[in-house]
Amino acid sequence: MAVSTSTLIFLVLIYLVCIFYLARMGYRKSSQTDGYMLAGRKVHPAIMALSYGAAFISTSAIIGFGGVAASLGMGLLWLVFMNIFFGIFIAFVLFGPKTRRMGLNLGAVTFPEFLGRRFQSRFIQGFSGLLIGIFMPLYAGSVLIGAARFLETTLGINYNFALLIFTIIIASYVLKGGLLSVMYVDAFQGTLMFLGMAFLLIFTYIKLGGVVGAHQALTDMAPLVPQSLVDIGHQGWTAMPAFGSPLWWTMVSTLFLGVGIGVLAQPQLAVRFMTVKDDRSLKRAVLVGGPFILMMAGVAYVVGALSNVYFYRTTGQIALEVAGGNTDLIMPAYLNSAMPELFVMFFMLSLLSAAMSTSGAQFHAMGTAIGHDFYQEGIMKGKSRGTTIHATRIGMAFSILLSVILAYILPESIIARATAMFMGLCTSAFLPIYMGALFWKRITREGAVASLVVGSVSSLFWLTFVHAKEAVPLGICQAIFGKATLLSGTWPLVDPILIATPLAFLVAVVVSLATKPMPEKFLEKCYSLRPEDDDEDALGQPAHTTADTASI
């Protein structure tokens, strides 16, 4: 590719200067626990919305899911609706205000701590932290893959080198500045992402002959769908898969439900509700978050599907054939082949922004989960609170290393799959007790513990022994039982979220009704509109204050 090296280096240097300047701004305000872990609880709603959206929409959506759209078609646009309705409207209007108030009332600074304090259980906090620390690196590794693959195809540099440099840049400001630095950088990166996706959509339609012409051309290409996809339900790139087909089950149960609803229980996103100063800020953030998600995910899926038209006109092949069957390479190949040189350079920064914003949020969430929730609160039982930030940084370093290792060893076409797997696990494990914590006072500690364990174990069991997408490659079921999956027929197509999540909800209700309700005075504190003037938190420990880390 004939990209001017000097121009590209100049743009990257300006970009990095902006990032580290914003990160330093956050660091100067993050010397205490609330600042490092929760951005000081006074973030502007627009910054929160952009940070939330940028952390949610990463290379997983643009590269991974864009490539999936090139393979499966525009039926994936239903996922955009799910993302906006559940991930923005329901999240910001219903979940956000209650999470913010309750988190403030209980002095929680992380999502696992929010759950642990709401149910007065260190086990819930420690177990949740361990779950995030073990399985989020899979999601984080897939995001790193997307960024490194784009750098590899755009700049012609070695994949391993691209991965290493990219990770070092993110780690440098996340480790030092905490959540406030991450959110400042996210807002800047989110703005670049929005502009980049807007230009991408416009250029694509111009390149393909306008909106109507491009979509009609894609519809007319239905006979070119590979037979292997037709056999599992593909009916063309502008139609949904055949109802009940394997492809339909994958799209609806794994992608629409796993990612669409799973966003509500994402730890790195839910914690952002606790960073704003009041409920009105959350509702105002909808006006920024909704259009942002529409532009990010919607454009990626539309352009991904339309790339088939471009490649067929220029090479005589569909996108999947051009990429050698690897969906993760489709969007980078399209961008480098179809877009103007200057735009590719700018879009590279947009894509780096998408990956860095999500990775930054993931690294922070994993670090706090391992260092604060699992180690300090779960193992040390809240002792030596003065080491909160140090423990979190050690946890971040460990999780970053694990994510990089996974990015080296994960297979091809893994980005969208890994994203859906982690979001599905979070939905089964966290959504039932998260909803119970916010909306049902009768849920008990015992009910929450049982639901968390059952949701986690059943989801992992289904992934390992029943759901063919994971069970077959893992080979554990084959090794133990002598067959690829325990069940046959339609069951291996059903995503774990449809089994584990209802089961976890049922367990939470049944066990809660069979056990003693939580103290009424404690519930009043949880649900009060204003935090009480209390020097102790819900577990009888000193609440997080600025004095906790004054020595750091």
Coordinates of C-alpha atoms in Angstrom, one line a residue:
M1 CA 0.0 0.0 0.0
A2 CA 1.3 3.4 -1.0
V3 CA 0.8 5.2 2.2
S4 CA 3.1 8.1 2.9
T5 CA 5.2 6.9 5.8
S6 CA 6.1 10.5 7.0
T7 CA 2.4 11.6 6.9
L8 CA 1.4 8.5 8.8
I9 CA 4.0 8.9 11.4
F10 CA 3.1 12.6 11.8
L11 CA -0.6 11.7 12.4
V12 CA 0.2 8.9 14.8
L13 CA 2.5 11.2 16.8
I14 CA -0.2 13.9 17.1
Y15 CA -2.7 11.2 18.1
L16 CA -0.4 9.8 20.8
V17 CA 0.3 13.3 22.1
C18 CA -3.4 14.0 22.5
I19 CA -3.9 10.6 24.3
F20 CA -1.1 11.1 26.8
Y21 CA -2.1 14.7 27.5
L22 CA -5.7 13.5 28.3
A23 CA -4.4 10.6 30.3
R24 CA -2.2 12.9 32.3
M25 CA -5.3 15.1 33.0
G26 CA -7.0 12.1 34.4
Y27 CA -4.0 11.0 36.4
R28 CA -3.7 14.4 38.2
K29 CA -7.2 13.8 39.5
S30 CA -6.8 10.1 40.3
S31 CA -4.4 9.9 43.2
Q32 CA -7.2 8.6 45.5
T33 CA -9.4 5.5 45.3
D34 CA -12.6 7.1 44.0
G35 CA -10.6 8.9 41.3
Y36 CA -8.5 5.9 40.2
M37 CA -11.3 3.4 40.5
L38 CA -14.4 5.5 39.7
A39 CA -13.3 8.7 38.0
G40 CA -14.3 10.8 41.0
R41 CA -18.1 10.3 40.4
K42 CA -18.5 13.7 38.7
V43 CA -17.9 12.9 35.0
H44 CA -19.9 14.9 32.4
P45 CA -22.7 12.9 30.8
A46 CA -21.4 13.4 27.3
I47 CA -18.0 12.1 28.3
M48 CA -19.6 9.1 30.1
A49 CA -21.8 8.3 27.1
L50 CA -18.8 8.5 24.7
S51 CA -16.7 6.4 27.0
Y52 CA -19.5 3.8 27.5
G53 CA -20.0 3.6 23.7
A54 CA -16.3 3.6 22.9
A55 CA -15.6 0.9 25.5
F56 CA -18.5 -1.2 24.1
I57 CA -17.8 -0.7 20.4
S58 CA -14.4 -2.0 19.6
T59 CA -12.6 -3.8 16.8
S60 CA -14.9 -6.6 17.8
A61 CA -17.8 -4.7 16.2
I62 CA -15.9 -3.0 13.4
I63 CA -13.5 -5.7 12.3
G64 CA -15.0 -8.9 13.8
F65 CA -18.7 -8.3 13.4
G66 CA -18.2 -6.3 10.2
G67 CA -16.5 -9.5 8.8
V68 CA -19.4 -11.6 10.1
A69 CA -21.9 -9.3 8.4
A70 CA -19.9 -9.8 5.2
S71 CA -20.5 -13.5 5.6
L72 CA -24.0 -13.7 7.1
G73 CA -25.6 -10.5 5.7
M74 CA -27.6 -7.6 6.9
G75 CA -29.8 -9.6 9.2
L76 CA -27.1 -8.6 11.8
L77 CA -28.6 -5.1 11.8
W78 CA -31.1 -6.5 14.4
L79 CA -28.2 -6.6 16.7
V80 CA -27.8 -2.8 16.3
F81 CA -31.4 -2.4 17.5
M82 CA -30.7 -4.6 20.5
N83 CA -27.6 -2.7 21.3
I84 CA -29.4 0.6 21.3
F85 CA -32.6 -0.5 23.0
F86 CA -31.0 -2.6 25.7
G87 CA -27.5 -1.2 25.8
I88 CA -28.4 2.4 25.8
F89 CA -32.1 3.1 26.5
I90 CA -32.8 0.4 29.1
A91 CA -29.3 0.6 30.5
F92 CA -29.2 4.4 31.0
V93 CA -32.8 5.0 31.9
L94 CA -33.7 2.0 34.1
F95 CA -30.5 0.4 35.3
G96 CA -28.2 3.4 35.4
P97 CA -29.9 5.6 38.0
K98 CA -30.5 2.8 40.5
T99 CA -26.9 1.6 40.0
R100 CA -25.5 5.1 40.6
R101 CA -27.6 5.7 43.7
M102 CA -27.1 2.3 45.3
G103 CA -23.4 2.3 44.5
L104 CA -23.0 5.6 46.2
N105 CA -25.1 4.6 49.2
L106 CA -23.0 1.5 49.7
G107 CA -19.6 3.1 48.8
A108 CA -18.9 0.6 46.0
V109 CA -16.2 1.4 43.5
T110 CA -16.4 -1.7 41.2
F111 CA -19.1 -3.8 39.7
P112 CA -18.3 -6.9 41.8
E113 CA -18.1 -4.8 44.9
F114 CA -21.5 -3.3 44.1
L115 CA -22.9 -6.8 44.0
G116 CA -21.0 -7.9 47.1
R117 CA -22.1 -5.0 49.2
R118 CA -25.7 -5.1 48.0
F119 CA -25.9 -8.7 49.2
Q120 CA -23.5 -8.3 52.1
S121 CA -21.3 -11.1 50.7
R122 CA -17.5 -11.1 50.2
F123 CA -18.0 -14.4 48.4
I124 CA -20.0 -12.7 45.7
Q125 CA -17.5 -10.0 45.3
G126 CA -14.5 -12.3 45.2
F127 CA -16.1 -14.9 43.0
S128 CA -17.3 -12.2 40.5
G129 CA -13.8 -10.7 40.5
L130 CA -12.3 -14.1 39.8
L131 CA -14.8 -14.8 37.0
I132 CA -14.0 -11.5 35.3
G133 CA -10.3 -12.0 35.8
I134 CA -10.2 -15.4 34.2
F135 CA -12.6 -15.0 31.3
M136 CA -12.5 -11.3 30.3
P137 CA -8.9 -11.8 28.9
L138 CA -10.6 -14.0 26.2
Y139 CA -12.6 -11.0 25.1
A140 CA -9.7 -8.6 25.6
G141 CA -7.5 -10.9 23.5
S142 CA -10.0 -10.8 20.6
V143 CA -10.0 -7.0 20.7
L144 CA -6.2 -7.0 20.5
I145 CA -6.3 -9.4 17.6
G146 CA -8.6 -7.0 15.6
A147 CA -6.3 -4.0 16.1
A148 CA -3.1 -6.0 15.3
R149 CA -4.6 -7.5 12.2
F150 CA -5.5 -4.1 10.9
L151 CA -2.0 -2.7 11.6
E152 CA -0.6 -5.8 9.9
T153 CA -2.6 -5.3 6.7
T154 CA -2.4 -1.5 6.7
L155 CA 1.2 -0.9 7.5
G156 CA 2.7 -4.2 6.4
I157 CA 4.3 -4.8 9.8
N158 CA 4.6 -8.1 11.6
Y159 CA 1.5 -9.1 13.5
N160 CA 3.4 -10.0 16.7
F161 CA 5.2 -6.6 16.7
A162 CA 2.0 -4.7 16.1
L163 CA 0.3 -6.6 19.0
L164 CA 3.2 -5.8 21.3
I165 CA 3.4 -2.1 20.5
F166 CA -0.4 -1.6 20.7
T167 CA -0.6 -3.2 24.1
I168 CA 2.3 -1.2 25.6
I169 CA 0.7 2.1 24.6
I170 CA -2.6 1.2 26.2
A171 CA -1.0 -0.3 29.4
S172 CA 1.1 2.8 29.9
Y173 CA -1.9 5.2 30.5
V174 CA -4.3 2.7 32.1
L175 CA -1.9 1.5 34.7
K176 CA -0.9 5.0 35.7
G177 CA -4.1 7.1 35.4
G178 CA -7.0 4.8 36.3
L179 CA -10.6 5.1 35.1
L180 CA -10.7 8.9 34.8
S181 CA -7.7 8.8 32.3
V182 CA -9.5 5.9 30.5
M183 CA -12.7 7.9 30.2
Y184 CA -11.0 11.1 29.0
V185 CA -9.1 9.2 26.4
D186 CA -12.3 7.2 25.5
A187 CA -14.2 10.5 24.8
F188 CA -11.5 11.7 22.4
Q189 CA -11.3 8.3 20.7
G190 CA -15.1 8.1 20.5
T191 CA -15.2 11.3 18.5
L192 CA -12.6 10.1 16.1
M193 CA -14.5 6.8 15.7
F194 CA -17.7 8.6 14.9
L195 CA -16.1 10.7 12.2
G196 CA -14.3 7.7 10.8
M197 CA -17.4 5.6 10.5
A198 CA -19.4 8.5 9.0
F199 CA -16.8 9.0 6.2
L200 CA -16.7 5.2 5.7
L201 CA -20.4 5.0 5.1
I202 CA -20.4 7.9 2.7
F203 CA -17.4 6.7 0.7
T204 CA -18.9 3.2 0.4
Y205 CA -22.2 4.4 -1.0
I206 CA -20.4 6.7 -3.4
K207 CA -18.1 3.8 -4.5
L208 CA -21.0 1.4 -5.1
G209 CA -23.4 3.8 -6.9
G210 CA -25.6 5.1 -4.1
V211 CA -27.8 3.7 -1.4
V212 CA -30.4 2.0 -3.5
G213 CA -28.0 0.8 -6.2
A214 CA -25.6 -0.7 -3.6
H215 CA -28.3 -2.6 -1.7
Q216 CA -30.0 -3.8 -4.9
A217 CA -26.7 -5.1 -6.2
L218 CA -26.2 -7.0 -2.9
T219 CA -29.7 -8.5 -3.1
D220 CA -29.1 -9.7 -6.7
M221 CA -25.9 -11.5 -5.5
A222 CA -28.0 -14.1 -3.5
P223 CA -27.2 -16.9 -6.0
L224 CA -23.5 -16.4 -5.2
V225 CA -23.8 -17.5 -1.6
P226 CA -21.4 -20.4 -1.0
Q227 CA -23.2 -23.8 -0.9
S228 CA -21.8 -24.5 2.6
L229 CA -23.7 -21.4 3.9
V230 CA -26.8 -22.2 1.9
D231 CA -26.9 -25.7 3.5
I232 CA -27.1 -24.2 7.0
G233 CA -29.8 -21.6 6.2
H234 CA -28.2 -18.6 4.4
Q235 CA -30.8 -17.0 2.0
G236 CA -28.8 -14.0 0.7
W237 CA -27.0 -11.0 2.2
T238 CA -30.2 -8.9 2.5
A239 CA -32.4 -11.6 4.1
M240 CA -32.5 -13.4 7.5
P241 CA -31.4 -17.0 7.6
A242 CA -34.1 -19.6 7.2
F243 CA -36.1 -19.9 10.5
G244 CA -34.8 -22.6 12.8
S245 CA -31.8 -23.3 10.7
P246 CA -28.3 -23.7 12.3
L247 CA -27.4 -20.2 11.0
W248 CA -30.6 -18.7 12.4
W249 CA -29.8 -20.2 15.8
T250 CA -26.3 -18.8 15.7
M251 CA -27.5 -15.3 14.7
V252 CA -30.4 -15.1 17.1
S253 CA -29.4 -17.0 20.2
T254 CA -25.6 -16.3 20.2
L255 CA -25.3 -12.8 18.6
F256 CA -28.7 -11.1 19.1
L257 CA -29.3 -12.3 22.7
G258 CA -25.8 -12.9 23.8
V259 CA -24.4 -9.6 22.7
G260 CA -27.6 -7.6 22.5
I261 CA -28.9 -8.3 26.0
G262 CA -25.5 -9.3 27.5
V263 CA -24.4 -5.6 27.4
L264 CA -26.5 -5.0 30.4
A265 CA -24.3 -7.1 32.6
Q266 CA -20.9 -6.1 31.3
P267 CA -18.8 -5.1 34.4
Q268 CA -16.6 -2.6 32.5
L269 CA -19.8 -0.8 31.3
A270 CA -22.0 -1.0 34.3
V271 CA -19.4 0.7 36.5
R272 CA -19.6 3.8 34.3
F273 CA -23.1 4.5 35.7
M274 CA -21.4 5.2 39.0
T275 CA -19.1 7.9 37.5
V276 CA -21.7 10.6 37.0
K277 CA -23.0 13.0 39.6
D278 CA -26.8 12.6 39.3
D279 CA -29.6 10.7 37.5
R280 CA -30.3 13.5 35.1
S281 CA -26.8 13.1 33.7
L282 CA -27.6 9.5 32.8
K283 CA -30.8 10.4 31.0
R284 CA -29.0 13.2 29.1
A285 CA -26.3 10.7 28.1
V286 CA -28.9 8.7 26.0
L287 CA -28.9 11.5 23.4
V288 CA -25.2 11.0 22.9
G289 CA -25.0 7.2 23.3
G290 CA -27.9 6.2 21.0
P291 CA -26.6 7.9 17.9
F292 CA -23.1 6.9 18.7
I293 CA -24.0 3.2 18.8
L294 CA -26.1 3.5 15.6
M295 CA -23.2 5.0 13.7
M296 CA -20.6 2.6 15.1
A297 CA -22.3 -0.8 14.9
G298 CA -24.8 0.1 12.1
V299 CA -22.2 1.3 9.7
A300 CA -19.8 -1.6 10.4
Y301 CA -22.5 -4.2 9.6
V302 CA -23.8 -2.4 6.5
V303 CA -20.4 -1.8 5.0
G304 CA -19.3 -5.3 5.9
A305 CA -22.2 -6.8 4.0
L306 CA -21.7 -4.4 1.0
S307 CA -18.1 -5.3 0.7
N308 CA -19.3 -8.3 -1.2
V309 CA -20.5 -6.0 -3.9
Y310 CA -17.2 -4.2 -4.2
F311 CA -15.1 -7.4 -4.2
Y312 CA -17.3 -9.1 -6.7
R313 CA -17.1 -6.1 -9.1
T314 CA -13.3 -5.8 -8.7
T315 CA -12.1 -9.4 -8.3
G316 CA -15.0 -11.6 -9.3
Q317 CA -15.0 -13.1 -5.8
I318 CA -17.2 -12.5 -2.7
A319 CA -15.6 -11.1 0.5
L320 CA -15.2 -14.4 2.2
E321 CA -13.2 -15.8 -0.7
V322 CA -11.0 -12.7 -0.9
A323 CA -10.1 -13.1 2.8
G324 CA -9.3 -16.8 2.4
G325 CA -12.2 -17.8 4.7
N326 CA -11.0 -15.7 7.6
T327 CA -13.8 -13.2 8.5
D328 CA -11.4 -11.2 10.7
L329 CA -9.5 -10.1 7.5
I330 CA -12.5 -9.0 5.4
M331 CA -12.8 -5.4 6.7
P332 CA -9.1 -4.7 6.7
A333 CA -8.9 -6.0 3.1
Y334 CA -11.9 -3.8 2.1
L335 CA -10.6 -0.7 3.7
N336 CA -7.1 -1.0 2.2
S337 CA -8.4 -1.9 -1.3
A338 CA -11.5 0.4 -1.7
M339 CA -10.8 3.6 0.4
P340 CA -8.7 6.6 -0.5
E341 CA -5.2 6.6 0.9
L342 CA -5.7 9.6 3.2
F343 CA -8.9 8.1 4.5
V344 CA -7.2 4.8 5.3
M345 CA -4.7 6.7 7.4
F346 CA -7.4 8.5 9.3
F347 CA -9.5 5.4 9.7
M348 CA -6.5 3.6 11.0
L349 CA -6.6 6.1 13.9
S350 CA -10.3 5.6 14.3
L351 CA -9.9 1.8 14.5
L352 CA -7.0 2.1 16.9
S353 CA -9.2 4.4 19.0
A354 CA -11.9 1.7 19.0
A355 CA -9.5 -1.0 20.1
M356 CA -7.7 1.2 22.6
S357 CA -10.9 2.5 24.2
T358 CA -12.3 -1.1 24.7
S359 CA -8.9 -2.5 25.7
G360 CA -8.4 0.3 28.2
A361 CA -11.8 -0.4 29.8
Q362 CA -11.2 -4.1 29.8
F363 CA -7.7 -3.7 31.4
H364 CA -9.1 -1.5 34.1
A365 CA -12.0 -3.8 34.8
M366 CA -9.8 -6.9 34.9
G367 CA -7.2 -5.2 37.1
T368 CA -9.8 -4.0 39.7
A369 CA -11.5 -7.4 39.6
I370 CA -8.3 -9.3 40.3
G371 CA -6.4 -6.8 42.5
H372 CA -9.3 -5.2 44.4
D373 CA -12.3 -7.6 44.4
F374 CA -10.7 -11.0 44.4
Y375 CA -7.4 -10.4 46.2
Q376 CA -7.9 -7.5 48.6
E377 CA -11.6 -8.0 49.4
G378 CA -12.0 -11.7 48.7
I379 CA -8.7 -13.2 50.1
M380 CA -7.5 -10.5 52.4
K381 CA -11.0 -9.8 53.7
G382 CA -10.6 -6.0 53.2
K383 CA -7.4 -5.7 55.3
S384 CA -4.7 -3.2 54.4
R385 CA -6.9 -0.9 52.3
G386 CA -4.0 1.5 51.7
T387 CA -2.8 -0.9 49.0
T388 CA -6.0 -0.6 46.8
I389 CA -4.3 1.1 43.9
H390 CA -1.1 -0.9 44.1
A391 CA -3.1 -4.2 44.1
T392 CA -5.2 -3.0 41.2
R393 CA -2.1 -2.2 39.1
I394 CA -0.6 -5.6 39.8
G395 CA -3.9 -7.2 38.8
M396 CA -3.9 -5.1 35.6
A397 CA -0.4 -6.2 34.7
F398 CA -1.3 -9.8 35.1
S399 CA -4.5 -9.5 33.0
I400 CA -2.7 -7.6 30.3
L401 CA -0.1 -10.3 30.0
L402 CA -2.8 -13.0 29.9
S403 CA -4.7 -11.1 27.2
V404 CA -1.6 -10.8 25.0
I405 CA -0.8 -14.5 25.3
L406 CA -4.4 -15.3 24.2
A407 CA -4.1 -12.9 21.3
Y408 CA -1.1 -14.9 20.1
I409 CA -2.7 -18.3 20.4
L410 CA -6.4 -17.8 19.6
P411 CA -7.6 -19.2 16.2
E412 CA -8.7 -17.4 13.1
S413 CA -12.2 -15.8 12.8
I414 CA -12.4 -15.7 16.7
I415 CA -13.2 -12.0 17.3
A416 CA -17.0 -12.1 17.1
R417 CA -17.2 -15.5 18.7
A418 CA -15.0 -14.6 21.7
T419 CA -17.0 -11.4 22.3
A420 CA -20.3 -13.3 22.3
M421 CA -18.9 -16.0 24.6
F422 CA -17.9 -13.6 27.3
M423 CA -21.0 -11.4 27.1
G424 CA -23.1 -14.6 27.3
L425 CA -21.3 -15.8 30.4
C426 CA -21.7 -12.4 32.0
T427 CA -25.4 -12.4 31.2
S428 CA -25.9 -15.8 32.8
A429 CA -23.7 -15.1 35.8
F430 CA -24.5 -11.5 36.6
L431 CA -27.8 -10.3 35.0
P432 CA -30.2 -12.2 37.3
I433 CA -28.6 -11.0 40.5
Y434 CA -27.9 -7.5 39.1
M435 CA -31.6 -7.1 38.2
G436 CA -32.5 -8.5 41.6
A437 CA -30.2 -6.1 43.4
L438 CA -31.8 -3.2 41.6
F439 CA -35.5 -4.1 41.3
W440 CA -36.4 -6.8 43.9
K441 CA -35.9 -6.2 47.6
R442 CA -36.9 -9.7 48.5
I443 CA -33.9 -11.3 46.9
T444 CA -31.5 -12.6 49.6
R445 CA -27.8 -13.2 50.0
E446 CA -28.4 -17.0 49.7
G447 CA -30.5 -16.5 46.5
A448 CA -27.8 -14.3 44.9
V449 CA -25.0 -16.7 45.8
A450 CA -26.9 -19.7 44.4
S451 CA -27.9 -17.8 41.2
L452 CA -24.3 -16.6 40.6
V453 CA -22.8 -20.1 41.0
V454 CA -25.5 -21.9 39.0
G455 CA -25.5 -19.3 36.2
S456 CA -21.7 -19.5 35.9
V457 CA -21.4 -23.2 36.1
S458 CA -24.3 -24.0 33.8
S459 CA -23.1 -21.6 31.2
L460 CA -19.6 -23.0 31.2
F461 CA -20.9 -26.6 31.2
W462 CA -23.1 -25.9 28.2
L463 CA -20.2 -24.2 26.4
T464 CA -17.9 -27.2 27.1
F465 CA -20.2 -30.1 26.6
V466 CA -23.2 -29.1 24.5
H467 CA -22.8 -26.0 22.3
A468 CA -21.1 -27.3 19.2
K469 CA -19.3 -24.0 18.4
E470 CA -17.2 -24.4 21.5
A471 CA -17.5 -28.0 22.5
V472 CA -16.2 -29.4 19.2
P473 CA -13.0 -27.3 19.1
L474 CA -12.3 -27.8 22.8
G475 CA -12.6 -31.6 22.5
I476 CA -13.1 -32.1 26.2
C477 CA -16.5 -33.8 25.7
Q478 CA -15.0 -36.0 23.0
A479 CA -12.1 -37.0 25.3
I480 CA -14.4 -37.8 28.3
F481 CA -17.5 -39.2 26.7
G482 CA -16.4 -40.3 23.3
K483 CA -18.7 -37.9 21.4
A484 CA -18.4 -34.3 20.2
T485 CA -21.4 -33.1 22.2
L486 CA -23.6 -34.7 24.9
L487 CA -26.9 -33.8 23.2
S488 CA -27.9 -34.1 19.6
G489 CA -30.5 -32.5 17.3
T490 CA -31.1 -28.8 17.7
W491 CA -29.6 -28.6 21.2
P492 CA -26.0 -28.1 20.1
L493 CA -27.1 -25.0 18.2
V494 CA -28.8 -23.4 21.3
D495 CA -26.5 -20.8 22.9
P496 CA -25.8 -21.2 26.7
I497 CA -27.6 -17.9 27.4
L498 CA -31.0 -19.5 26.6
I499 CA -30.3 -22.3 29.1
A500 CA -28.1 -20.8 31.9
T501 CA -29.8 -17.4 32.2
P502 CA -33.4 -18.6 32.8
L503 CA -32.0 -21.3 35.2
A504 CA -30.1 -18.7 37.2
F505 CA -33.2 -16.5 37.4
L506 CA -35.3 -19.4 38.6
V507 CA -32.7 -20.4 41.3
A508 CA -32.5 -16.8 42.5
V509 CA -36.3 -16.6 43.0
V510 CA -36.8 -20.0 44.5
V511 CA -33.8 -19.8 47.0
S512 CA -34.7 -16.2 47.9
L513 CA -38.3 -17.1 48.7
A514 CA -37.1 -20.1 50.9
T515 CA -34.6 -18.0 52.9
K516 CA -34.8 -15.1 55.4
P517 CA -35.2 -11.6 53.9
M518 CA -32.3 -9.2 54.2
P519 CA -32.6 -6.6 57.1
E520 CA -35.1 -3.9 56.4
K521 CA -32.8 -1.1 57.7
F522 CA -30.1 -2.3 55.3
L523 CA -32.5 -2.3 52.4
E524 CA -33.6 1.2 53.2
K525 CA -30.0 2.3 53.0
C526 CA -29.5 0.5 49.7
Y527 CA -32.6 2.1 48.1
S528 CA -32.5 5.5 49.7
L529 CA -32.5 8.4 47.3
R530 CA -29.6 10.1 49.1
P531 CA -26.6 8.4 50.7
E532 CA -26.7 8.2 54.4
D533 CA -24.1 10.0 56.5
D534 CA -22.5 6.8 57.7
D535 CA -18.8 6.2 58.2
E536 CA -19.1 2.5 57.6
D537 CA -20.1 0.5 54.5
A538 CA -22.6 -2.3 54.1
L539 CA -20.1 -4.9 55.3
G540 CA -19.3 -3.1 58.5
Q541 CA -16.0 -1.9 57.0
P542 CA -14.8 1.8 56.6
A543 CA -16.2 3.1 53.4
H544 CA -13.9 4.1 50.5
T545 CA -12.8 7.7 51.2
T546 CA -10.1 9.9 50.0
A547 CA -8.2 9.2 53.2
D548 CA -8.0 5.5 52.3
T549 CA -5.2 6.1 49.8
A550 CA -3.7 9.3 51.1
S551 CA -0.4 7.6 51.5
I552 CA -0.3 6.4 47.9

